Amino acid sequence: MDNQSNTTHLKREVLVRLIKAYLKNDMGKAVDKIPFEMRPKNADVPFRCCIHKERAILRQRAIASLGHSVENDDEITMLSEYAQKAAEREKPDEDILTVVETACKGCVPSRVYVTDLCQGCVARPCVSACSFGAIEIKNGKSVIDGEKCKNCGKCMQVCPYSAIVKLKVPCEDACPVNAITKNEAGHAEIDFDKCISCGACVGACPFAAVHEKSQVFDVLKQMHSGKKVIAMIAPAIVGQLPVSVNKIAQGLIKVGFDEVFEVAQGADVTARTEAKDFQERMERGDEFMTTSCCAAYNELVEKHVPGLKPFRSETRTPMHYTAQIVKEKYPDSVTVFVGPCVAKRKEAQKDEYTDFVINFEEMGALFVAFDIELAELEDYRFANKASKEGRNFAITGGVAESVKVASKDFTEIFPTCVDGLNPKAVREMKTWAKNGQCPSGNLVEVMACPGGCVGGSACLNNKRITTKKIHEYADSSENINDLEKELSK
């Protein structure tokens, strides 16, 4: 998802101020002052009705940035008290998203409606197209009965004047599983029993009302405790900032990480393991296999399409294998995944080797707060190599291609991709589960975000640009099979 600069800037500025206060060991009054310093008396009010509402929103953004649920805010507790609670907690909250209610616009309900462009034509194709009897003609104009309408959109498709439109609520419209709705007050509300942590609502809301609960302060606390803290950077990091991945890695060392691993290294393990899994399944007569790398897809299967479990690869994700490699080398270390993905926070809660997750936006805030000029740093030298295929995991088609290459001489492989989860894609997958067959191929790669991980809600750069940069970086690497031979020597 391509982020919106104003909302990204606001979230980053709040987090930067919080980090700077932490670094100065001043999480008391300095934290309480943040909303007032960002919107001082007599300041211009760029986005909201008044300075008081903007301060209230900034306060709630700070609560989320400290890793807490805004929904539990009593509006009396000082930010410094939330900071103290963040310092005292043993582990992050289980629910990884929260709604900044003050920022939520309380959008009008999503619906199909007739605009003033309606000409009341004689043909009345909208009436004929509606299967639910929801449209009738009143006073020479089409009128839709909201109680009968199913929002199917057929009337929109047939109207010769494009007079019928669908009014969308961005967060609700983006959710592939109807996990976000409105509460009695008209604000967005997340049903975590349905939520698959894909982050679509985070990227879709133009008010940035849906917010990740940050784990930045949990990570900083681990650094200051003297523990060895290892950063594991996702393949999608390439191209997020206007410097090389080696300089970004060196920047993470300047922040306080002891070492940096490419998750592409774990992706190589995933590719080789999935290739073996796929071949075994095909030889025993399975119709198809889906990949298991996307954490949001795995949540979708568990909660909404359990019929796909027999067809999903049992292979673990690149994050898991990378963290396992780290823990085997440094058993007492703290592992921190750095990526574009909301869902990785949920996966990390279940993963025995991954301790914390920070996203690219939070990484950028750390660099700003620490006054790090990445372009001036030396290149970091990774201790381990990763393959071309592993580094391409961040792009739609990259996972399937890596499995195909790792399968070597096994030719009965027909890859296909689900490029982004949406209601239509979910319906199709339910059909695959019911019929036990995928008509488009036998190796199915599923990516929750269009374009792949480069479309994640916490990405900092346009996915077209990052895709190009990843291809360039990957092309400078060895083939996964050649690398395997080299490492086995």
Tab-separated table of C-alpha atoms in Angstrom:
chain	number	residue	atom	x	y	z
A	1	MET	CA	0.000	0.000	0.000
A	2	ASP	CA	1.328	3.448	-0.842
A	3	ASN	CA	1.272	5.464	2.332
A	4	GLN	CA	-0.180	8.949	2.645
A	5	SER	CA	2.504	11.474	3.544
A	6	ASN	CA	0.530	13.612	6.026
A	7	THR	CA	-0.647	10.723	8.181
A	8	THR	CA	2.765	9.033	8.031
A	9	HIS	CA	4.436	12.273	9.081
A	10	LEU	CA	2.108	12.762	12.044
A	11	LYS	CA	2.636	9.253	13.377
A	12	ARG	CA	6.388	9.526	12.916
A	13	GLU	CA	6.670	12.904	14.636
A	14	VAL	CA	4.830	11.639	17.713
A	15	LEU	CA	7.028	8.546	17.885
A	16	VAL	CA	10.235	10.532	17.326
A	17	ARG	CA	9.398	12.856	20.209
A	18	LEU	CA	8.662	9.889	22.454
A	19	ILE	CA	11.940	8.177	21.555
A	20	LYS	CA	13.920	11.360	22.163
A	21	ALA	CA	12.297	11.689	25.577
A	22	TYR	CA	13.276	8.079	26.320
A	23	LEU	CA	16.868	8.671	25.254
A	24	LYS	CA	17.047	11.689	27.591
A	25	ASN	CA	15.601	9.534	30.389
A	26	ASP	CA	12.717	11.999	30.595
A	27	MET	CA	9.504	10.035	30.165
A	28	GLY	CA	7.669	12.274	32.608
A	29	LYS	CA	6.753	15.880	31.894
A	30	ALA	CA	8.440	15.841	28.487
A	31	VAL	CA	6.007	13.164	27.326
A	32	ASP	CA	2.980	14.954	28.771
A	33	LYS	CA	3.940	18.086	26.833
A	34	ILE	CA	4.113	16.447	23.391
A	35	PRO	CA	0.554	17.282	22.203
A	36	PHE	CA	0.964	20.877	23.407
A	37	GLU	CA	4.378	21.332	21.834
A	38	MET	CA	3.142	19.958	18.505
A	39	ARG	CA	0.069	22.231	18.656
A	40	PRO	CA	1.066	25.246	20.773
A	41	LYS	CA	-1.293	28.055	21.732
A	42	ASN	CA	-2.429	30.183	18.770
A	43	ALA	CA	-0.922	27.695	16.291
A	44	ASP	CA	-2.562	27.018	12.959
A	45	VAL	CA	-4.950	24.079	12.966
A	46	PRO	CA	-4.148	22.243	9.722
A	47	PHE	CA	-6.506	19.275	9.856
A	48	ARG	CA	-9.274	19.469	12.466
A	49	CYS	CA	-11.931	21.831	13.768
A	50	CYS	CA	-9.901	23.180	16.670
A	51	ILE	CA	-6.573	22.952	18.426
A	52	HIS	CA	-8.097	20.993	21.303
A	53	LYS	CA	-9.216	18.142	19.051
A	54	GLU	CA	-5.840	17.997	17.360
A	55	ARG	CA	-4.147	17.770	20.763
A	56	ALA	CA	-6.544	15.006	21.793
A	57	ILE	CA	-5.708	13.044	18.640
A	58	LEU	CA	-1.972	13.506	19.155
A	59	ARG	CA	-2.361	12.293	22.726
A	60	GLN	CA	-4.095	9.127	21.576
A	61	ARG	CA	-1.466	8.557	18.893
A	62	ALA	CA	1.134	8.737	21.652
A	63	ILE	CA	-0.788	6.120	23.673
A	64	ALA	CA	-0.723	3.740	20.689
A	65	SER	CA	2.954	4.513	20.064
A	66	LEU	CA	3.650	3.488	23.645
A	67	GLY	CA	2.024	0.148	22.868
A	68	HIS	CA	-1.355	0.580	24.564
A	69	SER	CA	-5.000	0.280	23.496
A	70	VAL	CA	-6.628	3.652	22.929
A	71	GLU	CA	-10.031	2.064	23.531
A	72	ASN	CA	-9.170	1.732	27.233
A	73	ASP	CA	-8.164	5.376	27.624
A	74	ASP	CA	-10.085	7.233	30.341
A	75	GLU	CA	-8.896	10.649	29.040
A	76	ILE	CA	-7.584	11.415	32.544
A	77	THR	CA	-4.478	9.234	32.715
A	78	MET	CA	-1.373	11.242	31.875
A	79	LEU	CA	0.866	10.190	29.008
A	80	SER	CA	3.714	9.848	31.492
A	81	GLU	CA	1.684	7.180	33.300
A	82	TYR	CA	1.245	5.281	30.033
A	83	ALA	CA	5.009	5.560	29.512
A	84	GLN	CA	5.589	4.076	32.957
A	85	LYS	CA	3.243	1.183	32.176
A	86	ALA	CA	5.148	0.568	28.951
A	87	ALA	CA	8.395	0.397	30.923
A	88	GLU	CA	6.906	-2.096	33.378
A	89	ARG	CA	5.163	-4.535	30.999
A	90	GLU	CA	6.707	-7.941	30.413
A	91	LYS	CA	5.339	-8.464	26.899
A	92	PRO	CA	3.312	-6.524	24.292
A	93	ASP	CA	-0.489	-6.628	24.182
A	94	GLU	CA	-2.053	-9.574	22.379
A	95	ASP	CA	-4.289	-7.354	20.208
A	96	ILE	CA	-1.874	-5.613	17.872
A	97	LEU	CA	-4.185	-2.889	16.502
A	98	THR	CA	-6.102	-0.091	18.155
A	99	VAL	CA	-8.464	2.613	16.913
A	100	VAL	CA	-7.653	6.251	17.650
A	101	GLU	CA	-11.308	7.137	18.179
A	102	THR	CA	-10.793	10.900	18.231
A	103	ALA	CA	-9.164	10.668	14.791
A	104	CYS	CA	-11.920	8.454	13.357
A	105	LYS	CA	-14.166	10.493	11.090
A	106	GLY	CA	-17.228	8.357	11.792
A	107	CYS	CA	-17.839	7.956	8.061
A	108	VAL	CA	-21.388	7.595	6.787
A	109	PRO	CA	-22.444	3.975	6.267
A	110	SER	CA	-21.190	2.226	3.136
A	111	ARG	CA	-23.994	1.976	0.620
A	112	VAL	CA	-25.038	2.162	-3.029
A	113	TYR	CA	-27.084	5.252	-3.809
A	114	VAL	CA	-28.535	7.212	-6.703
A	115	THR	CA	-27.069	10.641	-7.452
A	116	ASP	CA	-28.745	13.659	-9.052
A	117	LEU	CA	-27.376	12.497	-12.418
A	118	CYS	CA	-30.272	10.022	-12.675
A	119	GLN	CA	-32.368	10.844	-15.775
A	120	GLY	CA	-35.299	8.546	-14.964
A	121	CYS	CA	-34.808	6.827	-18.314
A	122	VAL	CA	-37.546	4.706	-19.869
A	123	ALA	CA	-35.360	1.592	-20.149
A	124	ARG	CA	-34.843	1.484	-16.359
A	125	PRO	CA	-31.985	-1.040	-16.530
A	126	CYS	CA	-31.243	-0.550	-12.833
A	127	VAL	CA	-34.678	-1.872	-11.865
A	128	SER	CA	-34.303	-4.886	-14.156
A	129	ALA	CA	-30.783	-5.666	-12.945
A	130	CYS	CA	-31.649	-5.691	-9.247
A	131	SER	CA	-32.277	-9.252	-8.015
A	132	PHE	CA	-33.580	-8.079	-4.657
A	133	GLY	CA	-36.333	-5.663	-5.651
A	134	ALA	CA	-34.477	-2.834	-3.979
A	135	ILE	CA	-34.973	-0.205	-6.715
A	136	GLU	CA	-38.153	1.595	-7.697
A	137	ILE	CA	-38.998	4.808	-9.531
A	138	LYS	CA	-40.321	7.709	-7.498
A	139	ASN	CA	-41.034	11.146	-8.920
A	140	GLY	CA	-39.207	10.216	-12.110
A	141	LYS	CA	-36.000	9.099	-10.349
A	142	SER	CA	-34.567	5.762	-9.215
A	143	VAL	CA	-34.626	5.225	-5.450
A	144	ILE	CA	-32.814	2.439	-3.585
A	145	ASP	CA	-34.361	0.791	-0.525
A	146	GLY	CA	-31.441	0.425	1.897
A	147	GLU	CA	-33.170	-2.400	3.763
A	148	LYS	CA	-33.358	-4.556	0.627
A	149	CYS	CA	-30.119	-3.521	-1.087
A	150	LYS	CA	-27.228	-6.026	-0.851
A	151	ASN	CA	-24.620	-3.643	-2.289
A	152	CYS	CA	-23.989	-6.047	-5.170
A	153	GLY	CA	-23.353	-3.177	-7.575
A	154	LYS	CA	-25.265	-4.596	-10.548
A	155	CYS	CA	-27.316	-1.409	-10.865
A	156	MET	CA	-24.104	0.623	-11.014
A	157	GLN	CA	-22.813	-1.495	-13.878
A	158	VAL	CA	-25.880	-1.088	-16.071
A	159	CYS	CA	-26.712	2.597	-15.510
A	160	PRO	CA	-26.041	4.409	-18.835
A	161	TYR	CA	-25.394	7.728	-17.038
A	162	SER	CA	-23.134	6.368	-14.256
A	163	ALA	CA	-25.686	7.940	-11.935
A	164	ILE	CA	-25.474	5.173	-9.317
A	165	VAL	CA	-22.360	5.062	-7.162
A	166	LYS	CA	-21.096	3.230	-4.134
A	167	LEU	CA	-20.175	5.294	-1.116
A	168	LYS	CA	-17.274	3.503	0.541
A	169	VAL	CA	-15.892	3.543	4.058
A	170	PRO	CA	-12.171	3.054	3.356
A	171	CYS	CA	-11.273	0.850	6.321
A	172	GLU	CA	-14.374	-1.332	5.990
A	173	ASP	CA	-14.058	-1.577	2.223
A	174	ALA	CA	-10.391	-2.633	2.489
A	175	CYS	CA	-10.996	-5.424	4.997
A	176	PRO	CA	-11.254	-8.791	3.213
A	177	VAL	CA	-13.090	-10.509	6.091
A	178	ASN	CA	-15.541	-7.861	7.395
A	179	ALA	CA	-13.641	-7.561	10.671
A	180	ILE	CA	-14.048	-3.796	10.992
A	181	THR	CA	-17.402	-2.114	11.531
A	182	LYS	CA	-18.870	0.859	13.411
A	183	ASN	CA	-19.757	0.876	17.077
A	184	GLU	CA	-22.754	2.682	18.589
A	185	ALA	CA	-20.837	5.959	18.569
A	186	GLY	CA	-20.144	5.614	14.838
A	187	HIS	CA	-16.419	4.941	15.278
A	188	ALA	CA	-14.491	2.092	13.706
A	189	GLU	CA	-14.309	-1.067	15.782
A	190	ILE	CA	-12.212	-4.178	15.129
A	191	ASP	CA	-13.527	-7.674	15.762
A	192	PHE	CA	-10.314	-9.505	16.647
A	193	ASP	CA	-12.045	-12.874	16.382
A	194	LYS	CA	-12.382	-12.161	12.640
A	195	CYS	CA	-9.303	-9.971	12.096
A	196	ILE	CA	-6.435	-11.609	10.173
A	197	SER	CA	-3.984	-8.766	10.939
A	198	CYS	CA	-3.421	-8.001	7.256
A	199	GLY	CA	-3.143	-4.263	7.941
A	200	ALA	CA	-5.400	-3.288	5.041
A	201	CYS	CA	-7.447	-1.002	7.305
A	202	VAL	CA	-4.270	0.685	8.585
A	203	GLY	CA	-3.187	1.607	5.088
A	204	ALA	CA	-6.670	2.502	3.847
A	205	CYS	CA	-7.828	4.980	6.503
A	206	PRO	CA	-7.050	8.535	5.280
A	207	PHE	CA	-7.233	9.769	8.885
A	208	ALA	CA	-4.760	7.160	10.219
A	209	ALA	CA	-7.360	6.243	12.828
A	210	VAL	CA	-6.362	2.564	12.833
A	211	HIS	CA	-2.989	2.362	14.536
A	212	GLU	CA	-0.494	-0.390	15.291
A	213	LYS	CA	0.548	-0.722	18.919
A	214	SER	CA	4.247	-0.041	18.761
A	215	GLN	CA	6.868	-2.304	20.316
A	216	VAL	CA	9.687	0.211	19.923
A	217	PHE	CA	9.966	0.871	23.648
A	218	ASP	CA	9.959	-2.837	24.444
A	219	VAL	CA	12.952	-3.178	22.102
A	220	LEU	CA	14.776	-0.133	23.524
A	221	LYS	CA	14.274	-1.536	27.015
A	222	GLN	CA	15.912	-4.811	25.940
A	223	MET	CA	18.869	-2.896	24.492
A	224	HIS	CA	19.366	-0.932	27.691
A	225	SER	CA	19.150	-4.105	29.776
A	226	GLY	CA	22.451	-5.223	28.303
A	227	LYS	CA	21.030	-8.152	26.323
A	228	LYS	CA	22.267	-8.980	22.839
A	229	VAL	CA	19.576	-7.663	20.488
A	230	ILE	CA	19.559	-8.851	16.879
A	231	ALA	CA	17.694	-7.152	14.013
A	232	MET	CA	16.244	-9.355	11.273
A	233	ILE	CA	15.430	-7.251	8.215
A	234	ALA	CA	12.719	-8.351	5.784
A	235	PRO	CA	13.537	-8.513	2.037
A	236	ALA	CA	11.055	-5.656	1.455
A	237	ILE	CA	13.438	-3.247	3.203
A	238	VAL	CA	15.362	-2.745	-0.036
A	239	GLY	CA	14.397	0.579	-1.613
A	240	GLN	CA	12.411	1.848	1.368
A	241	LEU	CA	14.999	4.581	1.976
A	242	PRO	CA	17.287	6.307	-0.573
A	243	VAL	CA	20.384	4.369	0.523
A	244	SER	CA	21.640	0.808	0.176
A	245	VAL	CA	20.393	-1.989	2.411
A	246	ASN	CA	23.929	-2.189	3.834
A	247	LYS	CA	23.720	1.392	5.086
A	248	ILE	CA	20.278	0.778	6.571
A	249	ALA	CA	21.731	-2.208	8.412
A	250	GLN	CA	24.610	-0.068	9.685
A	251	GLY	CA	22.046	2.482	10.849
A	252	LEU	CA	20.377	-0.223	12.932
A	253	ILE	CA	23.752	-0.943	14.527
A	254	LYS	CA	24.029	2.768	15.401
A	255	VAL	CA	20.593	2.581	17.024
A	256	GLY	CA	21.822	-0.179	19.321
A	257	PHE	CA	21.329	-3.526	17.608
A	258	ASP	CA	24.297	-5.854	18.022
A	259	GLU	CA	24.019	-7.583	14.658
A	260	VAL	CA	21.776	-7.594	11.576
A	261	PHE	CA	20.555	-10.655	9.666
A	262	GLU	CA	18.798	-10.695	6.308
A	263	VAL	CA	15.495	-12.566	6.508
A	264	ALA	CA	16.225	-13.551	2.909
A	265	GLN	CA	18.564	-16.093	4.492
A	266	GLY	CA	15.566	-17.713	6.183
A	267	ALA	CA	13.629	-17.385	2.911
A	268	ASP	CA	16.156	-19.716	1.313
A	269	VAL	CA	15.377	-22.323	3.969
A	270	THR	CA	11.656	-21.818	3.354
A	271	ALA	CA	12.068	-22.198	-0.424
A	272	ARG	CA	14.057	-25.425	-0.195
A	273	THR	CA	11.690	-26.893	2.417
A	274	GLU	CA	8.551	-25.932	0.496
A	275	ALA	CA	10.040	-27.399	-2.690
A	276	LYS	CA	10.425	-30.773	-0.953
A	277	ASP	CA	6.949	-30.488	0.564
A	278	PHE	CA	5.432	-29.668	-2.830
A	279	GLN	CA	7.117	-32.555	-4.607
A	280	GLU	CA	5.995	-35.043	-1.931
A	281	ARG	CA	2.399	-33.787	-2.150
A	282	MET	CA	2.293	-34.016	-5.936
A	283	GLU	CA	3.780	-37.518	-5.900
A	284	ARG	CA	1.095	-38.713	-3.493
A	285	GLY	CA	-1.659	-37.247	-5.688
A	286	ASP	CA	-2.567	-33.920	-4.062
A	287	GLU	CA	-4.293	-31.480	-6.413
A	288	PHE	CA	-2.459	-28.363	-5.232
A	289	MET	CA	-0.435	-26.756	-2.436
A	290	THR	CA	-0.524	-23.184	-1.154
A	291	THR	CA	2.550	-21.452	0.215
A	292	SER	CA	2.688	-20.559	3.900
A	293	CYS	CA	4.890	-17.455	4.018
A	294	CYS	CA	2.241	-14.751	4.407
A	295	ALA	CA	1.244	-14.455	8.059
A	296	ALA	CA	-2.095	-12.834	7.192
A	297	TYR	CA	-2.948	-15.711	4.845
A	298	ASN	CA	-2.166	-18.179	7.622
A	299	GLU	CA	-4.547	-16.273	9.916
A	300	LEU	CA	-7.173	-16.326	7.143
A	301	VAL	CA	-6.944	-20.105	6.885
A	302	GLU	CA	-7.172	-20.573	10.660
A	303	LYS	CA	-10.176	-18.276	11.109
A	304	HIS	CA	-12.115	-18.257	7.854
A	305	VAL	CA	-11.061	-20.992	5.411
A	306	PRO	CA	-10.091	-24.014	7.538
A	307	GLY	CA	-10.841	-26.242	4.566
A	308	LEU	CA	-7.524	-25.102	3.050
A	309	LYS	CA	-5.436	-26.471	5.925
A	310	PRO	CA	-4.766	-29.802	4.168
A	311	PHE	CA	-3.523	-27.884	1.122
A	312	ARG	CA	-1.312	-25.383	2.949
A	313	SER	CA	2.385	-26.145	3.178
A	314	GLU	CA	3.579	-27.034	6.677
A	315	THR	CA	6.798	-25.126	6.032
A	316	ARG	CA	7.528	-22.276	8.440
A	317	THR	CA	8.053	-18.673	7.358
A	318	PRO	CA	11.352	-16.921	6.549
A	319	MET	CA	11.030	-14.921	9.794
A	320	HIS	CA	10.815	-18.142	11.803
A	321	TYR	CA	13.819	-19.772	10.158
A	322	THR	CA	15.931	-16.611	10.436
A	323	ALA	CA	15.096	-16.250	14.121
A	324	GLN	CA	15.929	-19.928	14.621
A	325	ILE	CA	19.335	-19.396	12.998
A	326	VAL	CA	19.943	-16.425	15.302
A	327	LYS	CA	18.879	-18.285	18.447
A	328	GLU	CA	21.104	-21.246	17.563
A	329	LYS	CA	24.066	-18.881	17.235
A	330	TYR	CA	23.134	-16.644	20.204
A	331	PRO	CA	20.811	-18.629	22.531
A	332	ASP	CA	20.235	-15.750	24.978
A	333	SER	CA	19.710	-13.063	22.361
A	334	VAL	CA	16.574	-11.000	21.712
A	335	THR	CA	15.332	-11.266	18.133
A	336	VAL	CA	13.552	-8.332	16.471
A	337	PHE	CA	11.914	-8.641	13.062
A	338	VAL	CA	11.974	-5.390	11.039
A	339	GLY	CA	9.374	-5.368	8.294
A	340	PRO	CA	6.392	-3.851	6.488
A	341	CYS	CA	3.770	-6.120	7.938
A	342	VAL	CA	1.130	-5.821	10.676
A	343	ALA	CA	0.585	-9.580	10.557
A	344	LYS	CA	4.155	-10.335	11.608
A	345	ARG	CA	3.354	-8.952	15.060
A	346	LYS	CA	0.639	-11.584	15.392
A	347	GLU	CA	2.912	-14.319	14.025
A	348	ALA	CA	5.677	-13.359	16.454
A	349	GLN	CA	3.317	-13.965	19.384
A	350	LYS	CA	3.093	-17.593	18.291
A	351	ASP	CA	6.687	-18.051	17.121
A	352	GLU	CA	9.095	-19.616	19.593
A	353	TYR	CA	12.136	-17.816	18.206
A	354	THR	CA	10.909	-14.263	17.440
A	355	ASP	CA	10.636	-11.865	20.385
A	356	PHE	CA	9.559	-8.490	18.968
A	357	VAL	CA	8.541	-6.765	15.734
A	358	ILE	CA	9.051	-3.194	14.586
A	359	ASN	CA	7.913	-1.868	11.224
A	360	PHE	CA	9.625	0.287	8.616
A	361	GLU	CA	7.865	3.451	9.807
A	362	GLU	CA	9.155	2.839	13.334
A	363	MET	CA	12.636	2.102	11.997
A	364	GLY	CA	12.582	5.446	10.206
A	365	ALA	CA	11.501	7.186	13.416
A	366	LEU	CA	14.432	5.604	15.254
A	367	PHE	CA	16.882	6.934	12.668
A	368	VAL	CA	15.425	10.441	13.012
A	369	ALA	CA	15.362	10.357	16.824
A	370	PHE	CA	18.972	9.151	16.951
A	371	ASP	CA	20.044	11.834	14.408
A	372	ILE	CA	21.510	9.190	12.109
A	373	GLU	CA	22.510	10.265	8.597
A	374	LEU	CA	22.399	6.960	6.752
A	375	ALA	CA	24.200	8.247	3.656
A	376	GLU	CA	27.263	9.057	5.766
A	377	LEU	CA	27.596	5.559	7.235
A	378	GLU	CA	29.881	2.776	6.088
A	379	ASP	CA	28.321	-0.271	4.478
A	380	TYR	CA	27.410	-3.054	6.898
A	381	ARG	CA	28.826	-6.461	5.975
A	382	PHE	CA	26.373	-9.304	6.474
A	383	ALA	CA	27.893	-12.444	7.960
A	384	ASN	CA	25.766	-14.727	5.804
A	385	LYS	CA	24.766	-14.792	2.149
A	386	ALA	CA	21.244	-14.945	0.750
A	387	SER	CA	20.138	-16.013	-2.710
A	388	LYS	CA	18.509	-14.108	-5.545
A	389	GLU	CA	15.294	-16.044	-4.967
A	390	GLY	CA	15.280	-15.390	-1.210
A	391	ARG	CA	15.684	-11.660	-1.762
A	392	ASN	CA	12.768	-11.680	-4.222
A	393	PHE	CA	10.335	-13.063	-1.623
A	394	ALA	CA	8.994	-9.536	-1.044
A	395	ILE	CA	7.422	-9.342	-4.508
A	396	THR	CA	4.294	-11.101	-5.750
A	397	GLY	CA	5.429	-14.208	-7.614
A	398	GLY	CA	8.767	-14.297	-5.811
A	399	VAL	CA	7.844	-17.076	-3.402
A	400	ALA	CA	6.399	-19.342	-6.098
A	401	GLU	CA	9.402	-18.702	-8.341
A	402	SER	CA	11.827	-19.568	-5.542
A	403	VAL	CA	10.024	-22.850	-4.872
A	404	LYS	CA	10.038	-23.610	-8.603
A	405	VAL	CA	13.799	-22.956	-8.878
A	406	ALA	CA	14.525	-24.927	-5.708
A	407	SER	CA	12.501	-27.844	-7.121
A	408	LYS	CA	15.268	-28.275	-9.711
A	409	ASP	CA	14.358	-31.121	-12.078
A	410	PHE	CA	10.771	-31.536	-10.874
A	411	THR	CA	8.821	-30.284	-13.886
A	412	GLU	CA	5.187	-30.842	-12.855
A	413	ILE	CA	4.920	-27.415	-11.275
A	414	PHE	CA	2.402	-24.797	-12.408
A	415	PRO	CA	2.620	-21.653	-10.228
A	416	THR	CA	-0.198	-19.158	-9.749
A	417	CYS	CA	-0.606	-16.188	-7.421
A	418	VAL	CA	-3.273	-14.493	-5.331
A	419	ASP	CA	-2.072	-10.893	-5.512
A	420	GLY	CA	-3.827	-9.309	-2.545
A	421	LEU	CA	-6.628	-10.513	-0.297
A	422	ASN	CA	-10.126	-9.133	-0.873
A	423	PRO	CA	-13.658	-10.553	-0.489
A	424	LYS	CA	-13.615	-11.982	-4.022
A	425	ALA	CA	-10.285	-13.762	-3.445
A	426	VAL	CA	-11.552	-15.166	-0.139
A	427	ARG	CA	-14.684	-16.519	-1.869
A	428	GLU	CA	-12.540	-18.183	-4.528
A	429	MET	CA	-10.345	-19.818	-1.909
A	430	LYS	CA	-13.401	-21.166	-0.108
A	431	THR	CA	-14.428	-22.735	-3.422
A	432	TRP	CA	-10.968	-24.333	-3.762
A	433	ALA	CA	-11.300	-25.771	-0.273
A	434	LYS	CA	-14.790	-27.114	-1.013
A	435	ASN	CA	-13.851	-28.664	-4.365
A	436	GLY	CA	-10.337	-29.716	-3.369
A	437	GLN	CA	-8.966	-28.139	-6.519
A	438	CYS	CA	-7.421	-24.875	-7.719
A	439	PRO	CA	-8.240	-24.451	-11.431
A	440	SER	CA	-5.388	-22.021	-12.149
A	441	GLY	CA	-2.383	-24.040	-10.961
A	442	ASN	CA	-0.965	-26.531	-8.493
A	443	LEU	CA	1.418	-24.232	-6.569
A	444	VAL	CA	-0.511	-21.274	-5.190
A	445	GLU	CA	1.317	-18.302	-3.713
A	446	VAL	CA	-0.933	-16.116	-1.548
A	447	MET	CA	0.022	-12.526	-0.766
A	448	ALA	CA	-2.268	-10.483	1.492
A	449	CYS	CA	-1.014	-7.180	0.068
A	450	PRO	CA	-1.200	-6.311	-3.660
A	451	GLY	CA	2.309	-6.381	-5.050
A	452	GLY	CA	3.524	-8.510	-2.169
A	453	CYS	CA	5.275	-7.389	1.010
A	454	VAL	CA	6.288	-4.167	-0.766
A	455	GLY	CA	2.598	-3.222	-0.469
A	456	GLY	CA	2.548	-3.492	3.327
A	457	SER	CA	0.882	-0.719	5.317
A	458	ALA	CA	4.153	0.368	6.979
A	459	CYS	CA	6.163	0.732	3.772
A	460	LEU	CA	7.930	4.054	3.270
A	461	ASN	CA	8.234	4.142	-0.497
A	462	ASN	CA	6.163	3.538	-3.613
A	463	LYS	CA	5.908	-0.203	-4.326
A	464	ARG	CA	6.771	0.288	-7.995
A	465	ILE	CA	10.094	1.832	-6.991
A	466	THR	CA	10.843	-0.705	-4.274
A	467	THR	CA	10.002	-3.606	-6.599
A	468	LYS	CA	12.560	-2.321	-9.098
A	469	LYS	CA	15.198	-1.880	-6.368
A	470	ILE	CA	14.584	-5.379	-5.017
A	471	HIS	CA	15.007	-6.873	-8.494
A	472	GLU	CA	18.302	-5.009	-8.886
A	473	TYR	CA	19.541	-6.154	-5.482
A	474	ALA	CA	18.432	-9.744	-6.089
A	475	ASP	CA	20.048	-9.865	-9.525
A	476	SER	CA	23.425	-9.217	-7.897
A	477	SER	CA	23.001	-12.423	-5.845
A	478	GLU	CA	23.625	-16.103	-6.571
A	479	ASN	CA	20.976	-18.591	-7.623
A	480	ILE	CA	19.559	-20.545	-4.672
A	481	ASN	CA	20.902	-23.858	-5.986
A	482	ASP	CA	24.380	-22.471	-6.678
A	483	LEU	CA	24.447	-20.896	-3.214
A	484	GLU	CA	23.425	-24.195	-1.636
A	485	LYS	CA	26.330	-25.955	-3.377
A	486	GLU	CA	28.738	-23.256	-2.221
A	487	LEU	CA	27.575	-23.479	1.408
A	488	SER	CA	27.772	-27.276	1.403
A	489	LYS	CA	31.478	-27.286	0.476
